[in-house]
Short mmCIF file of C-alpha atoms in Angstrom, two decimals:
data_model
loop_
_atom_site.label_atom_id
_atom_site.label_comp_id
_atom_site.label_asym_id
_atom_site.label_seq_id
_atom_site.Cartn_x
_atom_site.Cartn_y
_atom_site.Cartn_z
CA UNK A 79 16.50 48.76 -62.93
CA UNK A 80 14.58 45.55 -63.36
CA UNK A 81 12.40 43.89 -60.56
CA UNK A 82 12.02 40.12 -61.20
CA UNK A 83 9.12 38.58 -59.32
CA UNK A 84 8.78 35.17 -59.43
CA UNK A 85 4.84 35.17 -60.31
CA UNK A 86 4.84 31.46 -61.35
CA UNK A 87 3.70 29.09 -58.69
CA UNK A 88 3.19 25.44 -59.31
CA UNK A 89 3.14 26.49 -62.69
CA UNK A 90 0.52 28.78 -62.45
CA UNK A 91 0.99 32.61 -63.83
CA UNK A 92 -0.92 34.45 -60.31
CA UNK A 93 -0.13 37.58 -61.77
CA UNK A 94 -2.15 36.74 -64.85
CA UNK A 95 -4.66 34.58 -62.44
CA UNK A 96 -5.13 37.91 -60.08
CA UNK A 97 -5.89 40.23 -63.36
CA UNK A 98 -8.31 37.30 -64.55
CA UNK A 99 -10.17 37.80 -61.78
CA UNK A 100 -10.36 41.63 -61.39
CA UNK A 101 -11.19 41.70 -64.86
CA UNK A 102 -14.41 39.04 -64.27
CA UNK A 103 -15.08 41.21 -61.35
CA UNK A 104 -15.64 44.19 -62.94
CA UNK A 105 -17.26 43.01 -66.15
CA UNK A 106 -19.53 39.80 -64.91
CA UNK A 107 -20.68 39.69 -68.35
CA UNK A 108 -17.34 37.92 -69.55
CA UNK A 109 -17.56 34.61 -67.34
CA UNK A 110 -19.73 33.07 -69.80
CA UNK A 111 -18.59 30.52 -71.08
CA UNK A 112 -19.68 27.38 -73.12
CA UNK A 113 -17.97 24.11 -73.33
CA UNK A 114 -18.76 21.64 -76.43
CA UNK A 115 -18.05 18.45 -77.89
CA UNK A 116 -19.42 16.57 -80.63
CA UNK A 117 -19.55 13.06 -80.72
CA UNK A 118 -19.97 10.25 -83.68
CA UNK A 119 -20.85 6.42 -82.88
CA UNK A 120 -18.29 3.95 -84.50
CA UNK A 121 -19.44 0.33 -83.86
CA UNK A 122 -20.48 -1.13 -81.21
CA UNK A 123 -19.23 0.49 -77.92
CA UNK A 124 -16.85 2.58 -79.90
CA UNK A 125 -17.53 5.91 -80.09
CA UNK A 126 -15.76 8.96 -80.43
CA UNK A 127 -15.67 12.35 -79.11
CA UNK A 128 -13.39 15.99 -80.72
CA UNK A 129 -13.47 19.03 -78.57
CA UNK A 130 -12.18 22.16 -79.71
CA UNK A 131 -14.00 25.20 -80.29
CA UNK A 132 -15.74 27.09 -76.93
CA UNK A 133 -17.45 30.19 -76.15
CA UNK A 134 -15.67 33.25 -73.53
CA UNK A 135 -14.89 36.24 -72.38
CA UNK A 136 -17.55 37.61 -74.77
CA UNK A 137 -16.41 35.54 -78.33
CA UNK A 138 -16.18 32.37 -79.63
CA UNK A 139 -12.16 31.31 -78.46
CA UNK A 140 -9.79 31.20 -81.24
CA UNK A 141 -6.62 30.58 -79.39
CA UNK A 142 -6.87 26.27 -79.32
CA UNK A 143 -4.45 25.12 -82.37
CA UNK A 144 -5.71 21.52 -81.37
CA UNK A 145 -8.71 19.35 -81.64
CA UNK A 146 -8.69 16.80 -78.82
CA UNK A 147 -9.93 13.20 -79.75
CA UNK A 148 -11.14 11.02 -77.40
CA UNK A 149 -12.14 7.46 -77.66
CA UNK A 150 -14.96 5.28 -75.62
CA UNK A 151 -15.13 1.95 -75.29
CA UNK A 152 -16.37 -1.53 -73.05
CA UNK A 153 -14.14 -4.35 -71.68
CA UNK A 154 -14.91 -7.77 -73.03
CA UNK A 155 -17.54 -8.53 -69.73
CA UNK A 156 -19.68 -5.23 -70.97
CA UNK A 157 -19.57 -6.06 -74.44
CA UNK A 158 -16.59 -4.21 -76.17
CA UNK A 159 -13.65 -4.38 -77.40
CA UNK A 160 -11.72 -1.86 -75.26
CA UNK A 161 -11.67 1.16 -77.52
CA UNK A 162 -11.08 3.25 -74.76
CA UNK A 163 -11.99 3.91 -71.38
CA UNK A 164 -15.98 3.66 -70.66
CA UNK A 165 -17.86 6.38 -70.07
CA UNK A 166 -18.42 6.18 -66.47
CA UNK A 167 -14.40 5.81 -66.16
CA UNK A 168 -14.44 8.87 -68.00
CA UNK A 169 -16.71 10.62 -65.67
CA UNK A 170 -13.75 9.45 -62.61
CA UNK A 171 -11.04 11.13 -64.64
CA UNK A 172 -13.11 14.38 -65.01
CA UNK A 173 -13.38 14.50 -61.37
CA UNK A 174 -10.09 13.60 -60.47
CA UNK A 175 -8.50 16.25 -63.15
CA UNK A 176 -10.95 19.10 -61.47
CA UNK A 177 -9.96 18.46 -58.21
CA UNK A 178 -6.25 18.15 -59.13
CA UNK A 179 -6.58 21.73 -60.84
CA UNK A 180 -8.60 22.99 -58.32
CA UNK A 181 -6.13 22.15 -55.73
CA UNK A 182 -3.08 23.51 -57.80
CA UNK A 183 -4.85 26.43 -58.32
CA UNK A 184 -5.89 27.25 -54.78
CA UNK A 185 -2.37 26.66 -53.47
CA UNK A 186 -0.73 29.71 -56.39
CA UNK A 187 -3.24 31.98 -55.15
CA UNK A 188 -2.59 31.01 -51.58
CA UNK A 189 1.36 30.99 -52.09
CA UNK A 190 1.74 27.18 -51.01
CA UNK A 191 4.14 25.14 -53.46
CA UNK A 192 3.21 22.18 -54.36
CA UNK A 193 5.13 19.01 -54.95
CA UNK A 194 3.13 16.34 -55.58
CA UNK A 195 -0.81 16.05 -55.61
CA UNK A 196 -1.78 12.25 -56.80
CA UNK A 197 -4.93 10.68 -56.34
CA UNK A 198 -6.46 7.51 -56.70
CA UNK A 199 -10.93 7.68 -57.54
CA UNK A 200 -13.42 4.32 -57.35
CA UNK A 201 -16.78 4.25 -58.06
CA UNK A 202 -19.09 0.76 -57.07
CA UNK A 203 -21.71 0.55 -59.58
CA UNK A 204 -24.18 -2.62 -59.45
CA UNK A 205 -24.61 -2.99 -63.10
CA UNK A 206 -27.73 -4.60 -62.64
CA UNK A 207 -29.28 -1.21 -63.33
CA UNK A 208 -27.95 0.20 -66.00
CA UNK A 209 -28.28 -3.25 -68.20
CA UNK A 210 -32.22 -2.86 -67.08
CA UNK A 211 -31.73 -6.03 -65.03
CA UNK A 212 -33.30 -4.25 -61.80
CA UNK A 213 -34.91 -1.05 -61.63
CA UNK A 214 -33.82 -0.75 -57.62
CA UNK A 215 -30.10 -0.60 -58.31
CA UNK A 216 -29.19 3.06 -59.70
CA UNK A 217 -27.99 3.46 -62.64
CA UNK A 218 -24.48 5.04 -61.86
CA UNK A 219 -22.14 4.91 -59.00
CA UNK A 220 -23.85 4.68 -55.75
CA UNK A 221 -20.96 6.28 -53.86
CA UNK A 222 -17.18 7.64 -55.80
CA UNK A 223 -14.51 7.59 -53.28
CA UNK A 224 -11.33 10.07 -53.94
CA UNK A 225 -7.98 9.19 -52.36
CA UNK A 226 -5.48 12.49 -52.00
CA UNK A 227 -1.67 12.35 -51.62
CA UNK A 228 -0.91 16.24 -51.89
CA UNK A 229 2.78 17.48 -50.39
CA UNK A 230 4.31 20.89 -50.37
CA UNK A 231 6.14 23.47 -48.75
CA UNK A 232 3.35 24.06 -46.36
CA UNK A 233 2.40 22.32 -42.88
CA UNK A 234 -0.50 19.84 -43.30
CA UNK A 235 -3.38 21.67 -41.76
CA UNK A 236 -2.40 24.10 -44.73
CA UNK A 237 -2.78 21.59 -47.33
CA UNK A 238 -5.80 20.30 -45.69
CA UNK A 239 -7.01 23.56 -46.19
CA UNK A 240 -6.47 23.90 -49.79
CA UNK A 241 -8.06 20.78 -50.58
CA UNK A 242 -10.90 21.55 -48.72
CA UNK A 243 -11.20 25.10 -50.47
CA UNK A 244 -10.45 23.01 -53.96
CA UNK A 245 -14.01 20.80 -52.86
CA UNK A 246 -15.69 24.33 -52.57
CA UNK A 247 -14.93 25.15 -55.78
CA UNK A 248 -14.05 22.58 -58.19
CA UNK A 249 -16.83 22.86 -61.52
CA UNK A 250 -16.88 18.78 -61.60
CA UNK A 251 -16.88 18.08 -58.50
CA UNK A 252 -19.83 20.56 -57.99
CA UNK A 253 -21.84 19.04 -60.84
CA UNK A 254 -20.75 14.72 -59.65
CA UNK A 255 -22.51 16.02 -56.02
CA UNK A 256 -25.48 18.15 -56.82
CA UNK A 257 -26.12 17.07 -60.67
CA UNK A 258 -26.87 19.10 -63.62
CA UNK A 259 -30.12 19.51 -65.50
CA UNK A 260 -29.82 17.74 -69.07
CA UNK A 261 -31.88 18.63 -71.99
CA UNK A 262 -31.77 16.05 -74.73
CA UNK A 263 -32.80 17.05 -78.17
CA UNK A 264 -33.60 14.07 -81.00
CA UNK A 265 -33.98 14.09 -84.72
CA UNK A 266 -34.53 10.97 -87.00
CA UNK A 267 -33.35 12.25 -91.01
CA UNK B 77 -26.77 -28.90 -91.15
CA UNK B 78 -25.35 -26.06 -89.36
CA UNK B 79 -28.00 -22.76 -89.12
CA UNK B 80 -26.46 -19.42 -88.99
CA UNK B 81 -27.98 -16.49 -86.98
CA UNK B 82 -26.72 -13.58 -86.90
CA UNK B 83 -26.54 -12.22 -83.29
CA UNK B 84 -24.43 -9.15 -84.41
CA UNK B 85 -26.54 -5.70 -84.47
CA UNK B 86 -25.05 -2.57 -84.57
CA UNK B 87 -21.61 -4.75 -83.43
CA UNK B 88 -22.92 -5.69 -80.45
CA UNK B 89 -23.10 -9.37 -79.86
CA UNK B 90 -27.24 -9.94 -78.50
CA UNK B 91 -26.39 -13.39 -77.97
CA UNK B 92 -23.79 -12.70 -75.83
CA UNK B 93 -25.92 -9.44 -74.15
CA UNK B 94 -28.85 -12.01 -73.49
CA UNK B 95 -26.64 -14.77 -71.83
CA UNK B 96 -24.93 -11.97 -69.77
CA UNK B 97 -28.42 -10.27 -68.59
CA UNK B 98 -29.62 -13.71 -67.71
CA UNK B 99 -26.38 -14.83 -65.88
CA UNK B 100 -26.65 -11.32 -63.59
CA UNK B 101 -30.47 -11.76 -63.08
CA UNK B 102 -29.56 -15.43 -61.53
CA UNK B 103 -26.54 -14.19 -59.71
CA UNK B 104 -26.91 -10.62 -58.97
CA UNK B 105 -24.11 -10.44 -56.85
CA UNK B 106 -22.06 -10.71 -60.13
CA UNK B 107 -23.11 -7.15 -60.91
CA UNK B 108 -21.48 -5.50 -58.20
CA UNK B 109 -18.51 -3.54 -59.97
CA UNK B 110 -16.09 -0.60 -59.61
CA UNK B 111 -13.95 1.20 -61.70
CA UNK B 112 -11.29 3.45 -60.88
CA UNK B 113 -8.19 6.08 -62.31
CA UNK B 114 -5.08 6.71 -61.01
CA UNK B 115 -4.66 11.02 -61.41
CA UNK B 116 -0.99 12.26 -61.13
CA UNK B 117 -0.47 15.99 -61.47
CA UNK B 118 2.22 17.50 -63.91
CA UNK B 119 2.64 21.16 -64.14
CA UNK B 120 -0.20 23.83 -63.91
CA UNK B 121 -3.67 22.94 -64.92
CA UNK B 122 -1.96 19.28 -66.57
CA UNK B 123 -3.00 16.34 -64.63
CA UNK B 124 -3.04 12.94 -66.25
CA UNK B 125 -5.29 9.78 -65.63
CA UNK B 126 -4.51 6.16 -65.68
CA UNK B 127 -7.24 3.64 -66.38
CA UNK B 128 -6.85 -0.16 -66.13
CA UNK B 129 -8.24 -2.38 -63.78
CA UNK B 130 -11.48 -2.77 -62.65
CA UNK B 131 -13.43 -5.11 -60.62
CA UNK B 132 -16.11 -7.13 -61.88
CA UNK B 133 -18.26 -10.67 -61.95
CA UNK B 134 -17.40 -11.27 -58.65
CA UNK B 135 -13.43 -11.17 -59.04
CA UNK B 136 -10.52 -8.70 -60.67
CA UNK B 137 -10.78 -8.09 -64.10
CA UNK B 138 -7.59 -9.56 -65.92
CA UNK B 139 -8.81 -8.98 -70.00
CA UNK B 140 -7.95 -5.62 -70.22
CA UNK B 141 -4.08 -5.76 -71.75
CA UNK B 142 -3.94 -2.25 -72.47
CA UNK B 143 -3.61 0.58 -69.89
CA UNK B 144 -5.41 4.06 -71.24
CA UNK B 145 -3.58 7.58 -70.53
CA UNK B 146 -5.84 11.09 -70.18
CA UNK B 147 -3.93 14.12 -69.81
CA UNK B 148 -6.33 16.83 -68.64
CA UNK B 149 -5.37 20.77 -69.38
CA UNK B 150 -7.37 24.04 -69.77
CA UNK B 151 -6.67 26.30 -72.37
CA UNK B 152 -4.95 29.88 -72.19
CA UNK B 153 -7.55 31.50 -71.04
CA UNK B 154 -8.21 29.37 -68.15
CA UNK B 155 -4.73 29.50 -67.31
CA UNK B 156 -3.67 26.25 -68.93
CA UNK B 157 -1.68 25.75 -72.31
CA UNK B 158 -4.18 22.90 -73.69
CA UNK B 159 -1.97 19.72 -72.76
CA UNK B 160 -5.66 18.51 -73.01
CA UNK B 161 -9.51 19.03 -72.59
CA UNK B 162 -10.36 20.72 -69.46
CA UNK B 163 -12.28 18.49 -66.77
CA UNK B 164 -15.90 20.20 -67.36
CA UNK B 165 -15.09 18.99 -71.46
CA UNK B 166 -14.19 15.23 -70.18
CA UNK B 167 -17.49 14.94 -67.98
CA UNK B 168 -19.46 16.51 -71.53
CA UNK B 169 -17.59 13.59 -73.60
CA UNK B 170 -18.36 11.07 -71.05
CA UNK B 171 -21.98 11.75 -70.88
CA UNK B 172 -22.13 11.97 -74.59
CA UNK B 173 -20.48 8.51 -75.01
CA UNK B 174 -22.23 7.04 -72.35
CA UNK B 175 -25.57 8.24 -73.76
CA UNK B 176 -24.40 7.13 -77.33
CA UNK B 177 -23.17 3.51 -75.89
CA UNK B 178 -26.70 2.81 -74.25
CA UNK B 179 -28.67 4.27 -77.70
CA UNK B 180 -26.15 1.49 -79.33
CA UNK B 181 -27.18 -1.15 -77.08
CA UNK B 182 -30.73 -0.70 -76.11
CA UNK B 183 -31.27 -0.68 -80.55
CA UNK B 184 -29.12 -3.93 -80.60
CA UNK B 185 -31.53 -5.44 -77.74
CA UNK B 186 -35.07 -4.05 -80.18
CA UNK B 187 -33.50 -5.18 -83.06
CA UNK B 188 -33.00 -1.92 -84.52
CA UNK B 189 -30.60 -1.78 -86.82
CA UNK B 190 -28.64 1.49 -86.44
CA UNK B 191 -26.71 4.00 -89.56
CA UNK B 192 -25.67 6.66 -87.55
CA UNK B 193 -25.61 8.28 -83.97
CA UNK B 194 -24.10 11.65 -84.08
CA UNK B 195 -24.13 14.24 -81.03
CA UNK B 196 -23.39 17.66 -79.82
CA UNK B 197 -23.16 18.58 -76.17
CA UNK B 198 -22.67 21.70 -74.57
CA UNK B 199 -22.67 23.17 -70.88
CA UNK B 200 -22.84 26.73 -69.80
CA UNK B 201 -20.48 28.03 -66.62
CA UNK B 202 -20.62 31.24 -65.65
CA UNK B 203 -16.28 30.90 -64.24
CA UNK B 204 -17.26 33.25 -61.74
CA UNK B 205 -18.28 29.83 -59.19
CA UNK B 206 -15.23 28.28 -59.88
CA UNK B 207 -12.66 31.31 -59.52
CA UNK B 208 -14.09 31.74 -56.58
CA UNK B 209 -15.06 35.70 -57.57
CA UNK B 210 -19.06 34.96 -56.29
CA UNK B 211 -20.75 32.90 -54.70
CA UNK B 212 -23.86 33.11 -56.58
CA UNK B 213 -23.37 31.03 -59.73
CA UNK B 214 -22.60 27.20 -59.34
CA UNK B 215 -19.33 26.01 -60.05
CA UNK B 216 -20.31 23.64 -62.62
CA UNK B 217 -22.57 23.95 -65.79
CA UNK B 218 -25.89 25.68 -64.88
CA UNK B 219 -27.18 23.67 -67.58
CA UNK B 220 -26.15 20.67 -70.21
CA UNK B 221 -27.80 20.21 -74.05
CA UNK B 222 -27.53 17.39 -75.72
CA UNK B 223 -28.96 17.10 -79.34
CA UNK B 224 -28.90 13.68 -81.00
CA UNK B 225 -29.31 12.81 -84.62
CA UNK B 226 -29.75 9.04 -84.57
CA UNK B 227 -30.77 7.04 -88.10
CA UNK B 228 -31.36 3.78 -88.60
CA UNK B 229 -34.04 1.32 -90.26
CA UNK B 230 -37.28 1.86 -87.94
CA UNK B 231 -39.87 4.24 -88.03
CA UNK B 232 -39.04 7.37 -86.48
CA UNK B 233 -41.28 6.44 -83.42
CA UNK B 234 -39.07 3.45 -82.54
CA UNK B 235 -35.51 5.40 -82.68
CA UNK B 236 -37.26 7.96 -80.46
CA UNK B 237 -38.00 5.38 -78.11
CA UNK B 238 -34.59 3.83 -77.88
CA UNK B 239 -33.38 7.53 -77.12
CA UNK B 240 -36.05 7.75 -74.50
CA UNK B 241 -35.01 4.06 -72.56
CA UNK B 242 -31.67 4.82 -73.15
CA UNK B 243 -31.89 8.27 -70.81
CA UNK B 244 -33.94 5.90 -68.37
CA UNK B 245 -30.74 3.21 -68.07
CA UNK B 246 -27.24 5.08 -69.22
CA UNK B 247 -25.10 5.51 -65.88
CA UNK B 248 -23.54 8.79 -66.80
CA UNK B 249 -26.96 10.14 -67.79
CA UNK B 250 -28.16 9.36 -63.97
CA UNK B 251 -24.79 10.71 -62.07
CA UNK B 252 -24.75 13.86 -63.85
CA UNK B 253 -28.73 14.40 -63.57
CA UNK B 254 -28.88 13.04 -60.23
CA UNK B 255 -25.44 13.10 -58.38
CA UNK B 256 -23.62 11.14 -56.77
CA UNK B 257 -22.18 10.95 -52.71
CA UNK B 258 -18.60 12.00 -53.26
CA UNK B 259 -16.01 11.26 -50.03
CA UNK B 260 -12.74 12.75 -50.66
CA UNK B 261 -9.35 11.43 -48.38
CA UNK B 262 -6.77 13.77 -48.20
CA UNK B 263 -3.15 12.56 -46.63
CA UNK B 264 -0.25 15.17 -46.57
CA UNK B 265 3.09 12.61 -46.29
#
């Protein structure tokens, strides 16, 4: 006799998710992980970033067949040539894409089915800052705002309540709140 | 008799960079700005961005003719199948570039000519934050490296001193040190 469960939820394996997480449990040691990317400057605002290789579960991850390439840029009015998205644009997407997988996560472990989660994220930035113009503006955003359309099979307190838990846990939206220590390193040959 | 100067450094037009500073310092109501992304989620841990408009100079921005796509993913481990970089890799490239951009600019501005800017970033998680397994570690990195080599034809002092003023003005460097208020919508229908 075969049992079929239907363990994939929003296209999320729980059964592997569930023996993730007893298996951090009860060995700590194997949620480190490190993230990496290396960057080159092109010309002018153009600059370019490949991610690939990262450090977990105890060894250096050898399962990524791909190197991801990303490309930063300026509009015309900041002095580029539109290369790619600018950085701080970037920094909206990384936020956006946590929350997004935080949320889809939270709702497989919960059992809610999703059906759609979009979003739309701002962030008001007085540029005077950044270009050294004024040293009262901040640099960055003063505030991001994040707009959530999420549906499912579940009634809306629910869903509140995933996206709530998704806040609570997302690792960029953690880190765009409370901020990360940065060390920078520089050599000149 | 026509005189040429050469107000391209590092492929960043000063001319242009001095007439925009000047223009923002007169009218600094012209600096008020905010980008934004559009996030859409696939299937699983794939999300993908849209980046076009943005608001700038006191109206919206209508130079920008091309409309950039980020898909987001995490690898197997994480539960993904690597339709892309996870989010915590997309906030390391975007403080990378960002950093990078503002080294660029702030040499174009000293009139220091620039051969190379090359980085590598990396951020330690410990995944038990984000899965939600203990509350003890953070969610996000616990802490961010960044090591810049940076060449270019000034004396060593001087390209350390770009690197320095650039930490002081880039945007992403002073969300992800700093933070940022985050306010997050949610609607269900």
């Amino acid at each position: 006799m075969t049992v079929i469960t239907d363990t994939i939820r929003n296209g999320v394996d729980t059964e592997k998710l569930f023996v993730t997480l007893d298996l951090i449990r009860a060995q700590p040691e194997l949620a480190k992980f490190q993230f990496r990317a290396t960057n080159r400057w092109i010309d002018g605002a153009h600059n370019r970033s490949t991610i690939k290789g990262f450090y977990a579960a105890g060894g250096e991850d050898t399962t990524r067949s791909v190197e991801f390439v990303l490309d930063a840029g300026e509009p015309a009015i900041l002095l580029g040539v539109d290369t790619g998205p600018n950085p701080a644009e970037y920094l909206l997407h990384a936020l956006a894409a946590c929350l997004t997988t935080t949320i889809v996560y939270v709702a497989a472990a919960r059992k809610v089915r999703l059906t759609s989660v979009e979003s739309t994220i701002t962030g008001e930035m007085d540029v005077r800052g950044a270009l050294g113009v004024d040293d009262e503006p901040r640099n960055g955003f003063s505030r991001i705002g994040v707009s959530f359309r999420v549906t499912g099979d579940a009634p809306e307190e629910k869903l509140r309540e995933v996206v709530s838990r998704a806040q609570q846990r997302s690792a960029v939206y953690d880190m765009v709140t409370n901020g990360v220590p940065v060390a920078v390193e520089v050599t000149t040959d």
